Short mmCIF file of C-alpha atoms and ligand atoms in Angstrom, two decimals:
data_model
loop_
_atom_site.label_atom_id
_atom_site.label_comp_id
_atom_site.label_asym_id
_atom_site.label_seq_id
_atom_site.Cartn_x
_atom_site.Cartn_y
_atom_site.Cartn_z
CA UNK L 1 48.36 -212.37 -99.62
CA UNK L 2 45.07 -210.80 -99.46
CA UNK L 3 44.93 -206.89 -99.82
CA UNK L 4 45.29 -205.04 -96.17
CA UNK L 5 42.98 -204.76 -93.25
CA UNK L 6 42.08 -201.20 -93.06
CA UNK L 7 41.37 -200.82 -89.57
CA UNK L 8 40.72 -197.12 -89.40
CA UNK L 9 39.62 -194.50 -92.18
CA UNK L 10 38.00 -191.23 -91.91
CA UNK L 11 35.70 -189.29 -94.91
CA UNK L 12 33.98 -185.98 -94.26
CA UNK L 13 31.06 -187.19 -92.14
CA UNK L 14 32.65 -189.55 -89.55
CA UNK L 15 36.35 -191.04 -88.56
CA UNK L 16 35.67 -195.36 -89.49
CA UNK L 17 36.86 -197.83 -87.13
CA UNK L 18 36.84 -201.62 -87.28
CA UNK L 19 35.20 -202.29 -84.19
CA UNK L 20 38.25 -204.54 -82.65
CA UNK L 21 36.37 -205.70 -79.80
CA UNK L 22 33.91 -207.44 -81.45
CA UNK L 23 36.57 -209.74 -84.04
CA UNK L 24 36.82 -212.24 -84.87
CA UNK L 25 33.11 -213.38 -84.94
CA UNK L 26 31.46 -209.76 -86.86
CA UNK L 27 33.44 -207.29 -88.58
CA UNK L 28 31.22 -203.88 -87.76
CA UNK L 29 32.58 -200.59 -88.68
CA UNK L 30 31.94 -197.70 -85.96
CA UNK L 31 31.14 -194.18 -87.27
CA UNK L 32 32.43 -191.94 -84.90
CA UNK L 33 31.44 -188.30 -85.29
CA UNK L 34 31.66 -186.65 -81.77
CA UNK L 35 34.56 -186.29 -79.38
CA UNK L 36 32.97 -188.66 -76.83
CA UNK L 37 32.43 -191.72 -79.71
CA UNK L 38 36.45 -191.16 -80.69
CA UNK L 39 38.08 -191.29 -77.29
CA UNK L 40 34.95 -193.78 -75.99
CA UNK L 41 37.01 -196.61 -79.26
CA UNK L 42 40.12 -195.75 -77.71
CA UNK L 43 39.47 -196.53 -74.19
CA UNK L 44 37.18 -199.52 -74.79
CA UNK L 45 39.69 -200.96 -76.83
CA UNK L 46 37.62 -200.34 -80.46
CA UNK L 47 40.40 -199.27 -81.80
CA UNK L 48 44.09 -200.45 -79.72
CA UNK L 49 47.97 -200.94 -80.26
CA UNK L 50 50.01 -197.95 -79.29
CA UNK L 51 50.18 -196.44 -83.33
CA UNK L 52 47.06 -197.16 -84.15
CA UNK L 53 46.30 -195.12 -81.12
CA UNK L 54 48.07 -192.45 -82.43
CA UNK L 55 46.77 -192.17 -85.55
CA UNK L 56 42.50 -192.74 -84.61
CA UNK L 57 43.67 -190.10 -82.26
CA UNK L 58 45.13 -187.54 -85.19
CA UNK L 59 42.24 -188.80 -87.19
CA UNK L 60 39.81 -187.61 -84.58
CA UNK L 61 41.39 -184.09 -83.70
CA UNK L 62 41.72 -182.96 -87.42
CA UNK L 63 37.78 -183.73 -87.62
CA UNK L 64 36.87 -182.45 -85.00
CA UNK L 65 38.75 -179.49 -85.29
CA UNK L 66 37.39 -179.12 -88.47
CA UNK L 67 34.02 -178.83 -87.25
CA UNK L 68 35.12 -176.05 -85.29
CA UNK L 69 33.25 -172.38 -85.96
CA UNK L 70 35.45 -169.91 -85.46
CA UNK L 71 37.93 -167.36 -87.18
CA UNK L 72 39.54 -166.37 -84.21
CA UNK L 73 42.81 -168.24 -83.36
CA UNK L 74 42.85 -168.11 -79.84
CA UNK L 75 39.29 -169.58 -79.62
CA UNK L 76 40.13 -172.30 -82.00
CA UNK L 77 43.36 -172.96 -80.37
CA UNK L 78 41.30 -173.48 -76.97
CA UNK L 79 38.97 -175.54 -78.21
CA UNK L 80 41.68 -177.76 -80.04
CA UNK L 81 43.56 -177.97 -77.03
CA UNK L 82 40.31 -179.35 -75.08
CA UNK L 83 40.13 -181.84 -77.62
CA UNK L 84 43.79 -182.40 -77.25
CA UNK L 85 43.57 -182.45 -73.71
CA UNK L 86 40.46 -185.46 -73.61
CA UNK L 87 41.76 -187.88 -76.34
CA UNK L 88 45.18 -187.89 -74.14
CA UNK L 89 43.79 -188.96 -71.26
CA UNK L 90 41.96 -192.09 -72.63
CA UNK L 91 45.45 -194.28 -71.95
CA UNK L 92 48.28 -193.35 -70.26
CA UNK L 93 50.95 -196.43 -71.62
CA UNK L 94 50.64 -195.78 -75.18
CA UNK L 95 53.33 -193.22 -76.20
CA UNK L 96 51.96 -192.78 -79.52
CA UNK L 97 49.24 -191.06 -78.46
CA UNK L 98 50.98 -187.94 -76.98
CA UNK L 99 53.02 -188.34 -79.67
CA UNK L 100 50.60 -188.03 -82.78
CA UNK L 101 48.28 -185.25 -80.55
CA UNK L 102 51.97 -183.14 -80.20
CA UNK L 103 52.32 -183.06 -83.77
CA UNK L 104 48.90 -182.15 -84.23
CA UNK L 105 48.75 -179.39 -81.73
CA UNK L 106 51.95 -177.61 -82.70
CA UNK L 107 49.97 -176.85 -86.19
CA UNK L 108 46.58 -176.31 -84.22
CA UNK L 109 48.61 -173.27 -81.95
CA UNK L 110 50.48 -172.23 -85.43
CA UNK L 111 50.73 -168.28 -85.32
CA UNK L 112 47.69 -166.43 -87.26
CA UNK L 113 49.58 -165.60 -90.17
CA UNK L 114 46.84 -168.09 -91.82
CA UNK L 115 43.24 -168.55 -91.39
CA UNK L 116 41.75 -171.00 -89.77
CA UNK L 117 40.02 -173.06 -92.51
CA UNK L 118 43.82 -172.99 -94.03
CA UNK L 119 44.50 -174.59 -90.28
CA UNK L 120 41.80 -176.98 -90.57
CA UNK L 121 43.09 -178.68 -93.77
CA UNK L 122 46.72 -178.50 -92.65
CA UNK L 123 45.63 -180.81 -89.67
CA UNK L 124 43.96 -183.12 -92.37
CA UNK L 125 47.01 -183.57 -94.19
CA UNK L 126 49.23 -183.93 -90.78
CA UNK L 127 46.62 -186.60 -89.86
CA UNK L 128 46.85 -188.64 -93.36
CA UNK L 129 50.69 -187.83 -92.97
CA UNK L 130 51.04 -189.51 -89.40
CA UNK L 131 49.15 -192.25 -91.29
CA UNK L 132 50.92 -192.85 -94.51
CA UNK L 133 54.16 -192.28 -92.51
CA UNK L 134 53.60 -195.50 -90.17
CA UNK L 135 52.66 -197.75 -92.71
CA UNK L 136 56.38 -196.95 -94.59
CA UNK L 137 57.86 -197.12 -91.10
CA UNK L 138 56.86 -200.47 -90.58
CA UNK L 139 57.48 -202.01 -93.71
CA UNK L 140 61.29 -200.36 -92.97
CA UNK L 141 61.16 -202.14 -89.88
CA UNK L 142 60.24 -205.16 -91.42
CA UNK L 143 63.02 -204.80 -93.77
CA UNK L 144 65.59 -204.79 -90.91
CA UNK L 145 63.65 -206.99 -88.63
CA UNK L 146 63.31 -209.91 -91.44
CA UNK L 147 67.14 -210.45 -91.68
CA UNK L 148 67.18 -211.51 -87.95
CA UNK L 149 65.02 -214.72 -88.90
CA UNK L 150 66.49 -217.75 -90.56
CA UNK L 151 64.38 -219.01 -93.71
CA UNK L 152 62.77 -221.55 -92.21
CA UNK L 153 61.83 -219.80 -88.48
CA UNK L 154 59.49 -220.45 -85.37
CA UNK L 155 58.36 -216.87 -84.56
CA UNK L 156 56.67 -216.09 -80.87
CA UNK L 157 54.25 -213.45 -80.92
CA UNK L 158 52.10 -211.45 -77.71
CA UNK L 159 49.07 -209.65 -78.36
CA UNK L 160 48.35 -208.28 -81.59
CA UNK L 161 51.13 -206.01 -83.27
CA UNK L 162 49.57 -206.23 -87.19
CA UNK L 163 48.00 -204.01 -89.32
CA UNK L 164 45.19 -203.57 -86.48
CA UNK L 165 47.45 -202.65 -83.97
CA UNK L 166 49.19 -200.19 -86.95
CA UNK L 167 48.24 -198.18 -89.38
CA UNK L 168 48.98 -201.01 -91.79
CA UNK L 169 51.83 -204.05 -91.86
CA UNK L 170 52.52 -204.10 -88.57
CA UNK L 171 55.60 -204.21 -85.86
CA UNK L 172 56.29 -207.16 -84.53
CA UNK L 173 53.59 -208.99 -87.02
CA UNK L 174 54.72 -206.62 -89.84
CA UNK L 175 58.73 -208.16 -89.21
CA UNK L 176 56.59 -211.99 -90.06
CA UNK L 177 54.77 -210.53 -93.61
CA UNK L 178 57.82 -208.87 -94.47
CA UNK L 179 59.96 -212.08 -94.15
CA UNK L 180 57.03 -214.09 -95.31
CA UNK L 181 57.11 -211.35 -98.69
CA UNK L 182 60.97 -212.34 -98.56
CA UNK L 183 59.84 -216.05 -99.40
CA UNK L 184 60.98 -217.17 -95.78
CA UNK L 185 59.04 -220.13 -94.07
CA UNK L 186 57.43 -218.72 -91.10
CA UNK L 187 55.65 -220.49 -88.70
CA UNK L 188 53.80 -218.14 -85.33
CA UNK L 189 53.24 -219.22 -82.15
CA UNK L 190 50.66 -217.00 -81.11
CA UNK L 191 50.21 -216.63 -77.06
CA UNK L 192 46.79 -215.93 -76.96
CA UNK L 193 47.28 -213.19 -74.28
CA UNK L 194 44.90 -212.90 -71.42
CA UNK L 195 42.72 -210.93 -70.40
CA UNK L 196 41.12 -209.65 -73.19
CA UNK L 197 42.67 -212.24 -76.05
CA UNK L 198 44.00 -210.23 -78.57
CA UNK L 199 46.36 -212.90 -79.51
CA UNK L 200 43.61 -215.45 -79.55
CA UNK L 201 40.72 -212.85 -81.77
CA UNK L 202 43.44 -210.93 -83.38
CA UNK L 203 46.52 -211.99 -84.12
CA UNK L 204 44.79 -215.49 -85.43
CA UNK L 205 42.48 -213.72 -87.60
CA UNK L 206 45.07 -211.21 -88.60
CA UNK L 207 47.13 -214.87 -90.21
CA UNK L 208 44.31 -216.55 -91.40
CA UNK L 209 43.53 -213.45 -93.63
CA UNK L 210 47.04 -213.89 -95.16
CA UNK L 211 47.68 -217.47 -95.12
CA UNK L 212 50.45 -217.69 -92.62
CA UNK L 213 50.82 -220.28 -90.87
CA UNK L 214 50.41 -220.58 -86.84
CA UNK L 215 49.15 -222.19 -84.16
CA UNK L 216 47.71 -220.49 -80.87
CA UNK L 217 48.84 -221.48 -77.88
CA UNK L 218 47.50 -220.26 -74.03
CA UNK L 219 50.00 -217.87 -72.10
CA UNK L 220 51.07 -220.32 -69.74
CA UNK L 221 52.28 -222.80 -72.38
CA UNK L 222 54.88 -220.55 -73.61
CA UNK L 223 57.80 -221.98 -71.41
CA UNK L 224 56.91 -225.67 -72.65
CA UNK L 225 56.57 -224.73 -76.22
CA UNK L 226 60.28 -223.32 -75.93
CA UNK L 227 61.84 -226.13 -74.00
CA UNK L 228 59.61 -229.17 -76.16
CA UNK L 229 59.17 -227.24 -79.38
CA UNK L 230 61.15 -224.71 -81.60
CA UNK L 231 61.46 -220.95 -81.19
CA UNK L 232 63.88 -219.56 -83.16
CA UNK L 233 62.88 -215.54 -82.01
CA UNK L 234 59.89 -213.98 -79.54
CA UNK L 235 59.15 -210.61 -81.21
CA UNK L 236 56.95 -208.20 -79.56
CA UNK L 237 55.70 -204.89 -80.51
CA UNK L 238 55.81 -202.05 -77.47
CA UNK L 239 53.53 -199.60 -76.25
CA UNK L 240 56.37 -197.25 -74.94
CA UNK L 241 60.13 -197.36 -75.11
CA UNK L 242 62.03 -195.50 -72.02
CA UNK L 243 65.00 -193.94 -73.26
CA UNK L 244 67.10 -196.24 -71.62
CA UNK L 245 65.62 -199.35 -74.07
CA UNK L 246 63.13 -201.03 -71.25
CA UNK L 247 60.14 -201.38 -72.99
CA UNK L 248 56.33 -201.67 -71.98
CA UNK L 249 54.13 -203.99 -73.51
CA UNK L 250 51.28 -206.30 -73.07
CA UNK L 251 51.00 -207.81 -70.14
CA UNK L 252 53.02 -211.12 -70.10
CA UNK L 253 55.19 -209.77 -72.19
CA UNK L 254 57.88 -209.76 -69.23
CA UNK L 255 57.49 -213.36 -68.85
CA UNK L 256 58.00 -214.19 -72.68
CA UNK L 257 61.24 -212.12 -72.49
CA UNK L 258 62.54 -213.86 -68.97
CA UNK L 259 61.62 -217.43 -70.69
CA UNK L 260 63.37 -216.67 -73.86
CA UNK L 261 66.39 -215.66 -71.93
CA UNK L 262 66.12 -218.82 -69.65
CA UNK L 263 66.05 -220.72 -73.22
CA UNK L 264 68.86 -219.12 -74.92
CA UNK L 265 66.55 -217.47 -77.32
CA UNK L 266 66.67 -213.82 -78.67
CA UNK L 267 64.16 -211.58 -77.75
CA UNK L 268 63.17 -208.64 -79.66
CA UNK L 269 60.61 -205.75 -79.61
CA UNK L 270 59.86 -204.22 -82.69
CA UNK L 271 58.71 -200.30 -81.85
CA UNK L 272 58.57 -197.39 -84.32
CA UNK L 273 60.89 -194.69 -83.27
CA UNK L 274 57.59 -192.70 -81.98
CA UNK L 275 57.63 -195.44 -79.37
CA UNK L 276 60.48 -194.63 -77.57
CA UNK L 277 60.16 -191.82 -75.57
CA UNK L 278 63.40 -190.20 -74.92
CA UNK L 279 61.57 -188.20 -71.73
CA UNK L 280 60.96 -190.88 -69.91
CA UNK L 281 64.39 -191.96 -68.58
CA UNK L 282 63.61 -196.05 -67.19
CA UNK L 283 60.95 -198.45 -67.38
CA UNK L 284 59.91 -197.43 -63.60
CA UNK L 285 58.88 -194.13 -64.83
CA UNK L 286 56.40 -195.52 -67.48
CA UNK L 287 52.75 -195.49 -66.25
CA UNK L 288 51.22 -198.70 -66.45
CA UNK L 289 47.21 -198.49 -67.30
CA UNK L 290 45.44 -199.92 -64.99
CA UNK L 291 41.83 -201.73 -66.15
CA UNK L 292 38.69 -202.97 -64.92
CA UNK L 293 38.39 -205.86 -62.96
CA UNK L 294 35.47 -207.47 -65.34
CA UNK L 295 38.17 -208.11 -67.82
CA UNK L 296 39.51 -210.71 -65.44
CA UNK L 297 36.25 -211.61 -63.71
CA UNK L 298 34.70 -212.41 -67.11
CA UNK L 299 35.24 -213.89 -70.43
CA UNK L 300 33.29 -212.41 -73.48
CA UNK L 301 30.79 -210.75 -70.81
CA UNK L 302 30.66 -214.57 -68.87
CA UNK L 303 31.37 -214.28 -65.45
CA UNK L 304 34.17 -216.98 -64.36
CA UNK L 305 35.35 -215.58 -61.15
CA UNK L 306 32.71 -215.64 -58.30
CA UNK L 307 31.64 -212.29 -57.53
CA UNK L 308 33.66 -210.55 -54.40
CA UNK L 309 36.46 -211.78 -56.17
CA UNK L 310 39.61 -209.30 -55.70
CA UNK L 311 41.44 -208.71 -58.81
CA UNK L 312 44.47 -206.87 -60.04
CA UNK L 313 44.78 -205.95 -63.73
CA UNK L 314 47.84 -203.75 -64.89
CA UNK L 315 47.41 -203.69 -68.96
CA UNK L 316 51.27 -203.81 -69.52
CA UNK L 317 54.53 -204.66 -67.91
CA UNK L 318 58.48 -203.85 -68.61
CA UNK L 319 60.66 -205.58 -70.44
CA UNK L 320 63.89 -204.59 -68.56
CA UNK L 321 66.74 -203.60 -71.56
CA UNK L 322 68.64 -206.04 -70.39
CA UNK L 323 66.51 -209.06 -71.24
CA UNK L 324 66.13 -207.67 -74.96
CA UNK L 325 68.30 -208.47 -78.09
CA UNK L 326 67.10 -205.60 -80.17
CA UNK L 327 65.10 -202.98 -80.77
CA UNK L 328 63.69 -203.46 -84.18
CA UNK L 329 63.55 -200.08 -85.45
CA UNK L 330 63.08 -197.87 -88.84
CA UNK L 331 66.91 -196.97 -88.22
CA UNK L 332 67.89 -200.35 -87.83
CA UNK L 333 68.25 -202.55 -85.23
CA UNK L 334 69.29 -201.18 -81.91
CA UNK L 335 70.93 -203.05 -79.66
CA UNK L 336 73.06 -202.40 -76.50
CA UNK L 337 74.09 -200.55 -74.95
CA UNK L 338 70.65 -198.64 -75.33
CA UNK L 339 70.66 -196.00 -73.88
CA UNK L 340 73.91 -194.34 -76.10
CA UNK L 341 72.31 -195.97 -79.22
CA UNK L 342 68.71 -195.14 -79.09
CA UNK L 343 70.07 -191.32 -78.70
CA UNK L 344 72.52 -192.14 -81.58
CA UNK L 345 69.21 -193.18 -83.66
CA UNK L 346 67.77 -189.68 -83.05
CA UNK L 347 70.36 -187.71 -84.11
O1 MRU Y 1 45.97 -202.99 -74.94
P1 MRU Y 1 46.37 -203.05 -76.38
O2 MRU Y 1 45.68 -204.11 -77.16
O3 MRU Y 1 46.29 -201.69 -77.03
O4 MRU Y 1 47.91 -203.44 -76.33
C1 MRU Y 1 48.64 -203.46 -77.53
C2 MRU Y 1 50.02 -203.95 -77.37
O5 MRU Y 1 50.46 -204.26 -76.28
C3 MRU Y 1 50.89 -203.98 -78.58
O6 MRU Y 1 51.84 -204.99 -78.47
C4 MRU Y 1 51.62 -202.62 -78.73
O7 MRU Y 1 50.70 -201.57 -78.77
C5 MRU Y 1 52.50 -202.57 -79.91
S1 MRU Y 1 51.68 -203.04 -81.38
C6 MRU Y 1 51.96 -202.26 -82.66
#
């Protein structure tokens, strides 16, 4: 395999992201050095996939709150907090994100028993930490997530959950290289995943770069290709985990898991433990983001849909626990009945 994509990276003059939305046809880098250019990747989907949400967001609050001038704690603290406050609201599914901006703030509001340039580099290191930590988390994940496949296995995947959507290896991707590493055969069947494709841009140029074998296939072929074809496993990756195991993802997501179950095959989402959000007590309480009709009215900025054309476009739907086999975790494997074992893995 070819070395890893590195799809964010930060130096002292700007935080570098791999501008997502432009793959597969021109790999551009953007340099983002103000507040507006980091949350303005987030929300347009520069940089996406709920931990690599979380960690362009960490990336982007220990910069910028390393450009703040102050001594005084409260001040700093303030203005962190406004930073906090603006990266969080850039999308509401992704769990990661108030997840890695918690961790960040705690140190941020630390007491002023240090100063705060001392703060400013702690936030660095928490940043690189929330970083170096996901990449080990999902090769553990892979670990326990590669046993589940046979050695020769037909893997469906949904939107793009590799080192893109990660800080490196992937979830649901990162369970494939880690059985491919394991010298298993492993074919993808890639649902291209409308509206915005990041099966299709993504997840195929994610494979080609390693040499694993796939083919892509439109959403709406996905029943066919398990009734007429094989699929040994769908594995998805999740943008938030209720404590109760129903688990938001990528829109059509729902349908993969109600088709797998209507063709006797196991359906798994493989989510980092920062996923699963232990306050949010059933997939009804999740918010769902909500996007702009142009992503359904047009295709790469080609309008399909005449115009007048009403559209809904909900980013994610809910897996209901029920309809999943596991939870492919960094503890293990989860399984049911969630919502006892998903507080067991926390303990
Ligand atoms: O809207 P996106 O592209 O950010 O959606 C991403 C997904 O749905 C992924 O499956 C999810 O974040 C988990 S990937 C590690």
């Amino acid at each position: 395999m070819r070395a890893p994509i590195e799809a964010i990276a930060w130096n002292d003059e700007y935080v570098r992201i791999l501008d997502q939305t432009r793959l597969p046809a021109e790999e551009v880098y953007l340099e983002c050095r103000t507040l507006e250019d980091i949350a303005g990747a987030i929300k347009r989907l520069s940089v996406r996939g709920a931990p690599a949400i979380g960690i362009a967001a960490a990336m982007g609050f220990a910069f910028l709150a390393g450009r703040i001038s102050t001594a005084n704690h409260e001040e700093f603290a303030a203005q962190a907090a406004s930073i906090s406050s603006h990266l969080l609201a850039t999308r509401p599914t992704a769990v990661n994100l108030r997840w890695a901006l918690d961790r960040m703030s705690r140190i941020a509001g630390q007491a002023d028993s240090i100063t705060v340039p001392e703060l400013q580099e702690l936030l660095k290191q928490e940043a690189q930490r929330i970083h170096a930590e996901d990449i080990e988390i999902n090769r553990t994940m892979g670990r326990h997530g590669q046993a589940l496949l046979p050695d020769d296995a037909v893997v469906m995947t949904v939107c793009n959950t590799g080192s893109l959507a990660t800080g490196g290896h992937g979830t649901a991707l990162g369970v494939v290289r880690s059985a491919v590493e394991n010298c298993k055969q492993v074919f993808v069947a890639a649902c291209e995943t409308r509206p915005l494709l990041q099966g299709a841009r993504l997840t195929a140029w994610e494979l080609l770069h390693d040499g694993i074998p796939f083919e892509l296939i439109t959403d709406s072929m996905a029943a066919v290709y398990m009734k007429n074809r094989r699929v040994d496993a769908v594995i998805a990756g999740a943008d938030r985990v209720a404590a109760n195991g129903d688990a938001a993802n990528k829109i059509g997501t729902y349908s993969l898991a109600v088709l797998a179950r209507a063709h006797s095959i196991p359906f798994y989402i493989a989510a980092p433990l920062s996923t699963i959000d232990m306050t949010t007590a059933s997939g009804k309480d999740i918010p769902i983001e909500e996007r702009a009709p142009e992503e359904i009215t047009t295709i790469a900025g080609r309008r399909i849909a005449p115009e007048g054309t009403g559209v809904w476009n909900p980013a994610f739907d809910v897996v209901p626990a029920g309809l999943i086999n596991g939870l492919i975790t960094e503890k293990g494997v989860i399984r049911a009945p969630y919502t006892e074992n998903i507080a067991a893995a926390f303990k």
